[in-house]
Amino acid sequence: EIVLTQSPATLSLSPGERATLSCRASQSVRSYLAWYQQKPGQAPRLLIYDVSNRATGIPARFSGSGSGTDFTLTISSLEPEDFAVYYCQQRSNWPPEITFGQGTRLEIK
Amino acid sequence: EVQLVESGGDLVQPGRSLRLSCPASGFTFGDYTMSWFRQAPGKGLEWVGFIRGKAYGGTTEYSASVKGRFTISRDDSKSIAYLQMNSLKTEDTAVYSCSRGGNNGWNYFDYWGQGTLVTVSS
C-alpha cells in the first residue's frame, strides 16, 4: 500500500499570506495525485487533479506541483473561505487502491 | 447539474447488514466509475471501493478493510450505485459518501454526495 504523508498537520496563517502544503508518497505515484478541500459538515471538494490541473471552478490562487513522491499544494494569497482541511489522494494500479493523506488543517492565525 | 444523494444510513448492531443507495443525476451514469468513501467521526477520508463504468466491464475493487464483507453494484437503468455492507463491525461506523470518478476514470473524484451516517453499535 502506498502511504501518503502530509505536512504540516496544522498550518496557522493569516488571510493574504501564502500557504504551502506538502504531500509525500512512500513510493512513486506517477501523476495520479489529487488535492481536496473539506470544510466541517461538507463533502470534499476537488481542487487539483493529476498533480497540477485545477478542477472546474477552482480559483487560480490554488496550484499544484511536484512529481514522483513529493507534491505541493500552494495557495498564493489566502482568502477567509480557504481555511479548511486539505487532503491529498493517490491511486495505484496494483493492487488497485486509492489512499489519502491524513490531512492538513489550515487555520486562521 | 451533477447530483449524488446517499441514503440508507442507520444504527445497526454488529454482525448485521445494511444497504446504502446513491441515486445520481445530471450526467450519463453508465459511463462513469462510481466510488464509495467513508469518514469516521473526527477522522480522515478512507476509500471503500469502486465500480467501473460499462466501458470497463463494471468491475469492482475494494479496500482491504472491507473486501469480502462489502459489495458495490450499480443499476445503470436507474442511475443508482449501491453499497451492500455485511458482517458490520463497530469500526465501520462512519459517514459514507458516494463519488463520481473524474474523466470516466478513477484517478480522482470530481463530485461527491453529502453522505449518510452508519453507526454500528450494540
Tab-separated table of C-alpha atoms in Angstrom:
chain	number	residue	atom	x	y	z
A	1	GLU	CA	0.000	0.000	0.000
A	2	ILE	CA	1.229	3.459	-0.884
A	3	VAL	CA	1.236	5.720	2.157
A	4	LEU	CA	0.771	9.457	1.770
A	5	THR	CA	2.188	11.678	4.492
A	6	GLN	CA	1.023	15.278	4.664
A	7	SER	CA	2.847	18.069	6.415
A	8	PRO	CA	2.394	20.061	8.440
A	9	ALA	CA	-0.534	18.582	10.326
A	10	THR	CA	-1.724	22.094	11.137
A	11	LEU	CA	-0.798	25.328	9.427
A	12	SER	CA	-1.662	28.664	11.045
A	13	LEU	CA	-1.644	31.628	8.694
A	14	SER	CA	-3.408	34.934	8.143
A	15	PRO	CA	-5.565	35.988	5.204
A	16	GLY	CA	-3.401	37.288	2.394
A	17	GLU	CA	-0.471	35.026	3.255
A	18	ARG	CA	0.848	32.218	1.069
A	19	ALA	CA	0.153	28.626	2.105
A	20	THR	CA	2.355	25.703	1.127
A	21	LEU	CA	1.080	22.199	1.918
A	22	SER	CA	3.182	19.105	1.349
A	23	CYS	CA	2.283	15.529	0.458
A	24	ARG	CA	4.940	12.813	0.316
A	25	ALA	CA	4.317	9.327	-1.041
A	26	SER	CA	6.059	6.166	0.143
A	27	GLN	CA	6.706	5.268	-3.496
A	28	SER	CA	6.137	6.919	-6.841
A	29	VAL	CA	2.525	7.714	-7.702
A	30	ARG	CA	3.409	8.960	-11.179
A	31	SER	CA	0.958	11.760	-11.950
A	32	TYR	CA	-2.024	10.280	-10.087
A	33	LEU	CA	-2.145	12.858	-7.339
A	34	ALA	CA	-5.173	14.960	-6.418
A	35	TRP	CA	-5.972	17.506	-3.728
A	36	TYR	CA	-9.290	18.100	-1.961
A	37	GLN	CA	-10.599	20.733	0.398
A	38	GLN	CA	-13.078	19.823	3.108
A	39	LYS	CA	-14.956	22.153	5.428
A	40	PRO	CA	-16.838	20.961	8.538
A	41	GLY	CA	-20.060	19.176	7.668
A	42	GLN	CA	-19.392	19.378	3.939
A	43	ALA	CA	-18.354	16.929	1.254
A	44	PRO	CA	-14.799	17.060	-0.051
A	45	ARG	CA	-14.262	19.421	-2.961
A	46	LEU	CA	-11.831	18.517	-5.719
A	47	LEU	CA	-9.225	21.249	-6.166
A	48	ILE	CA	-6.392	19.758	-8.207
A	49	TYR	CA	-6.107	16.563	-10.242
A	50	ASP	CA	-3.210	14.855	-11.983
A	51	VAL	CA	-0.732	16.893	-9.910
A	52	SER	CA	-1.320	20.332	-11.385
A	53	ASN	CA	-4.680	20.637	-13.140
A	54	ARG	CA	-7.245	22.853	-11.461
A	55	ALA	CA	-10.725	21.393	-11.289
A	56	THR	CA	-13.665	23.245	-12.768
A	57	GLY	CA	-14.421	26.472	-10.946
A	58	ILE	CA	-11.319	26.430	-8.733
A	59	PRO	CA	-9.691	29.865	-8.374
A	60	ALA	CA	-6.280	30.476	-9.853
A	61	ARG	CA	-4.774	31.087	-6.402
A	62	PHE	CA	-4.745	27.291	-5.966
A	63	SER	CA	-1.913	25.485	-7.708
A	64	GLY	CA	-0.356	22.046	-7.533
A	65	SER	CA	3.133	20.873	-8.357
A	66	GLY	CA	5.544	18.007	-7.862
A	67	SER	CA	6.435	14.645	-9.280
A	68	GLY	CA	7.199	11.104	-8.258
A	69	THR	CA	6.898	11.113	-4.480
A	70	ASP	CA	6.843	14.794	-3.480
A	71	PHE	CA	3.932	17.089	-4.142
A	72	THR	CA	2.849	20.557	-3.080
A	73	LEU	CA	-0.411	22.451	-2.948
A	74	THR	CA	0.100	26.202	-2.912
A	75	ILE	CA	-2.495	28.825	-2.142
A	76	SER	CA	-0.948	32.079	-3.296
A	77	SER	CA	-2.940	34.523	-1.158
A	78	LEU	CA	-5.312	33.118	1.431
A	79	GLU	CA	-8.941	34.153	1.407
A	80	PRO	CA	-11.135	33.713	4.516
A	81	GLU	CA	-13.005	30.841	2.830
A	82	ASP	CA	-9.782	28.858	2.312
A	83	PHE	CA	-9.436	27.858	5.945
A	84	ALA	CA	-10.315	24.175	5.950
A	85	VAL	CA	-8.764	20.700	5.930
A	86	TYR	CA	-6.849	19.644	2.815
A	87	TYR	CA	-6.252	16.064	1.699
A	88	CYS	CA	-4.019	14.629	-0.977
A	89	GLN	CA	-5.089	11.413	-2.723
A	90	GLN	CA	-3.378	8.906	-4.997
A	91	ARG	CA	-4.450	5.899	-6.989
A	92	SER	CA	-2.298	2.876	-7.700
A	93	ASN	CA	-2.678	0.138	-10.255
A	94	TRP	CA	-1.508	-2.847	-8.287
A	95	PRO	CA	-3.037	-3.564	-6.037
A	96	PRO	CA	-5.808	-1.306	-7.280
A	97	GLU	CA	-6.368	1.102	-4.456
A	98	ILE	CA	-6.920	4.700	-3.527
A	99	THR	CA	-5.329	6.267	-0.485
A	100	PHE	CA	-5.452	9.659	1.193
A	101	GLY	CA	-3.039	11.568	3.307
A	102	GLN	CA	-4.072	12.220	6.887
A	103	GLY	CA	-4.899	15.843	6.088
A	104	THR	CA	-3.525	19.301	6.825
A	105	ARG	CA	-5.680	21.640	8.832
A	106	LEU	CA	-5.284	25.216	7.626
A	107	GLU	CA	-6.382	27.536	10.406
A	108	ILE	CA	-6.600	31.261	10.860
A	109	LYS	CA	-3.734	32.718	12.853
B	1	GLU	CA	-26.086	19.838	-12.569
B	2	VAL	CA	-24.473	16.704	-11.164
B	3	GLN	CA	-26.178	15.449	-8.011
B	4	LEU	CA	-25.424	12.487	-5.783
B	5	VAL	CA	-27.643	11.847	-2.766
B	6	GLU	CA	-26.841	8.941	-0.483
B	7	SER	CA	-29.437	7.222	1.642
B	8	GLY	CA	-29.841	4.156	3.802
B	9	GLY	CA	-27.638	5.005	6.762
B	10	ASP	CA	-28.870	3.747	10.108
B	11	LEU	CA	-27.951	2.435	13.543
B	12	VAL	CA	-27.266	-1.305	13.294
B	13	GLN	CA	-25.889	-3.967	15.582
B	14	PRO	CA	-22.526	-5.599	14.952
B	15	GLY	CA	-22.789	-8.519	12.564
B	16	ARG	CA	-25.848	-7.179	10.792
B	17	SER	CA	-26.199	-5.920	7.227
B	18	LEU	CA	-27.149	-2.642	5.611
B	19	ARG	CA	-27.505	-1.402	2.043
B	20	LEU	CA	-26.764	2.158	1.003
B	21	SER	CA	-28.018	3.763	-2.186
B	22	CYS	CA	-26.626	6.587	-4.268
B	23	PRO	CA	-29.028	7.846	-6.931
B	24	ALA	CA	-27.298	10.119	-9.408
B	25	SER	CA	-28.441	12.730	-11.882
B	26	GLY	CA	-27.018	15.296	-14.268
B	27	PHE	CA	-24.660	13.024	-16.197
B	28	THR	CA	-24.567	9.793	-18.220
B	29	PHE	CA	-24.294	7.499	-15.230
B	30	GLY	CA	-23.223	4.332	-17.030
B	31	ASP	CA	-20.100	5.977	-18.423
B	32	TYR	CA	-18.566	6.705	-15.035
B	33	THR	CA	-16.733	4.899	-12.276
B	34	MET	CA	-18.635	5.291	-9.015
B	35	SER	CA	-16.832	5.037	-5.725
B	36	TRP	CA	-17.710	4.844	-2.066
B	37	PHE	CA	-15.694	6.530	0.642
B	38	ARG	CA	-16.147	6.827	4.366
B	39	GLN	CA	-15.104	9.130	7.138
B	40	ALA	CA	-15.208	8.049	10.757
B	41	PRO	CA	-16.163	10.786	13.254
B	42	GLY	CA	-13.301	13.257	13.525
B	43	LYS	CA	-11.090	11.234	11.188
B	44	GLY	CA	-9.820	11.486	7.629
B	45	LEU	CA	-11.093	10.151	4.330
B	46	GLU	CA	-10.947	6.437	3.586
B	47	TRP	CA	-11.642	4.727	0.288
B	48	VAL	CA	-14.094	1.809	0.493
B	49	GLY	CA	-14.308	0.617	-3.097
B	50	PHE	CA	-15.476	1.439	-6.573
B	51	ILE	CA	-17.252	0.024	-9.576
B	52	ARG	CA	-16.090	0.871	-13.054
B	53	GLY	CA	-18.365	2.060	-15.829
B	54	LYS	CA	-19.741	-0.164	-18.564
B	55	ALA	CA	-16.830	0.526	-20.887
B	56	TYR	CA	-14.621	-1.204	-18.316
B	57	GLY	CA	-16.990	-4.055	-17.673
B	58	GLY	CA	-18.461	-2.763	-14.431
B	59	THR	CA	-15.725	-4.491	-12.445
B	60	THR	CA	-15.146	-3.715	-8.797
B	61	GLU	CA	-12.233	-3.054	-6.459
B	62	TYR	CA	-12.265	-2.874	-2.670
B	63	SER	CA	-10.066	-1.764	0.150
B	64	ALA	CA	-8.523	-4.499	2.240
B	65	SER	CA	-10.562	-3.430	5.270
B	66	VAL	CA	-13.898	-4.248	3.616
B	67	LYS	CA	-13.047	-6.858	0.998
B	68	GLY	CA	-15.226	-9.932	1.385
B	69	ARG	CA	-17.790	-8.086	3.516
B	70	PHE	CA	-18.902	-5.186	1.302
B	71	THR	CA	-20.220	-5.347	-2.265
B	72	ILE	CA	-20.684	-2.465	-4.672
B	73	SER	CA	-23.170	-2.730	-7.508
B	74	ARG	CA	-24.892	-0.430	-9.939
B	75	ASP	CA	-28.137	-0.169	-11.870
B	76	ASP	CA	-27.367	1.937	-14.910
B	77	SER	CA	-31.017	1.930	-15.985
B	78	LYS	CA	-31.906	3.762	-12.759
B	79	SER	CA	-28.614	5.666	-12.328
B	80	ILE	CA	-28.082	4.249	-8.854
B	81	ALA	CA	-24.977	2.908	-7.148
B	82	TYR	CA	-25.281	0.611	-4.152
B	83	LEU	CA	-23.105	-0.418	-1.249
B	84	GLN	CA	-24.112	-3.672	0.418
B	85	MET	CA	-22.451	-3.981	3.802
B	86	ASN	CA	-22.457	-7.341	5.577
B	87	SER	CA	-20.927	-8.517	8.841
B	88	LEU	CA	-20.700	-4.953	10.064
B	89	LYS	CA	-18.185	-4.107	12.764
B	90	THR	CA	-18.084	-1.214	15.203
B	91	GLU	CA	-15.097	0.164	13.281
B	92	ASP	CA	-17.318	0.541	10.208
B	93	THR	CA	-19.065	3.444	11.926
B	94	ALA	CA	-18.676	6.435	9.613
B	95	VAL	CA	-20.322	8.794	7.195
B	96	TYR	CA	-20.423	7.006	3.845
B	97	SER	CA	-20.280	9.059	0.655
B	98	CYS	CA	-20.502	8.182	-2.986
B	99	SER	CA	-18.488	9.964	-5.620
B	100	ARG	CA	-18.033	10.073	-9.351
B	101	GLY	CA	-14.724	9.239	-10.950
B	102	GLY	CA	-13.383	12.158	-12.928
B	103	ASN	CA	-12.961	11.894	-16.685
B	104	ASN	CA	-14.581	8.424	-16.707
B	105	GLY	CA	-11.652	7.060	-14.733
B	106	TRP	CA	-10.649	6.590	-11.141
B	107	ASN	CA	-7.610	8.848	-10.776
B	108	TYR	CA	-9.653	11.424	-8.889
B	109	PHE	CA	-13.247	12.137	-7.894
B	110	ASP	CA	-14.955	15.290	-9.014
B	111	TYR	CA	-18.441	15.152	-7.475
B	112	TRP	CA	-19.378	13.921	-4.029
B	113	GLY	CA	-22.594	13.418	-2.153
B	114	GLN	CA	-23.132	14.772	1.350
B	115	GLY	CA	-23.009	11.320	2.859
B	116	THR	CA	-25.146	9.118	5.071
B	117	LEU	CA	-24.266	8.092	8.616
B	118	VAL	CA	-23.816	4.446	9.502
B	119	THR	CA	-23.493	3.670	13.193
B	120	VAL	CA	-22.584	0.146	14.229
B	121	SER	CA	-23.231	-0.388	17.898
B	122	SER	CA	-24.913	-2.840	20.231
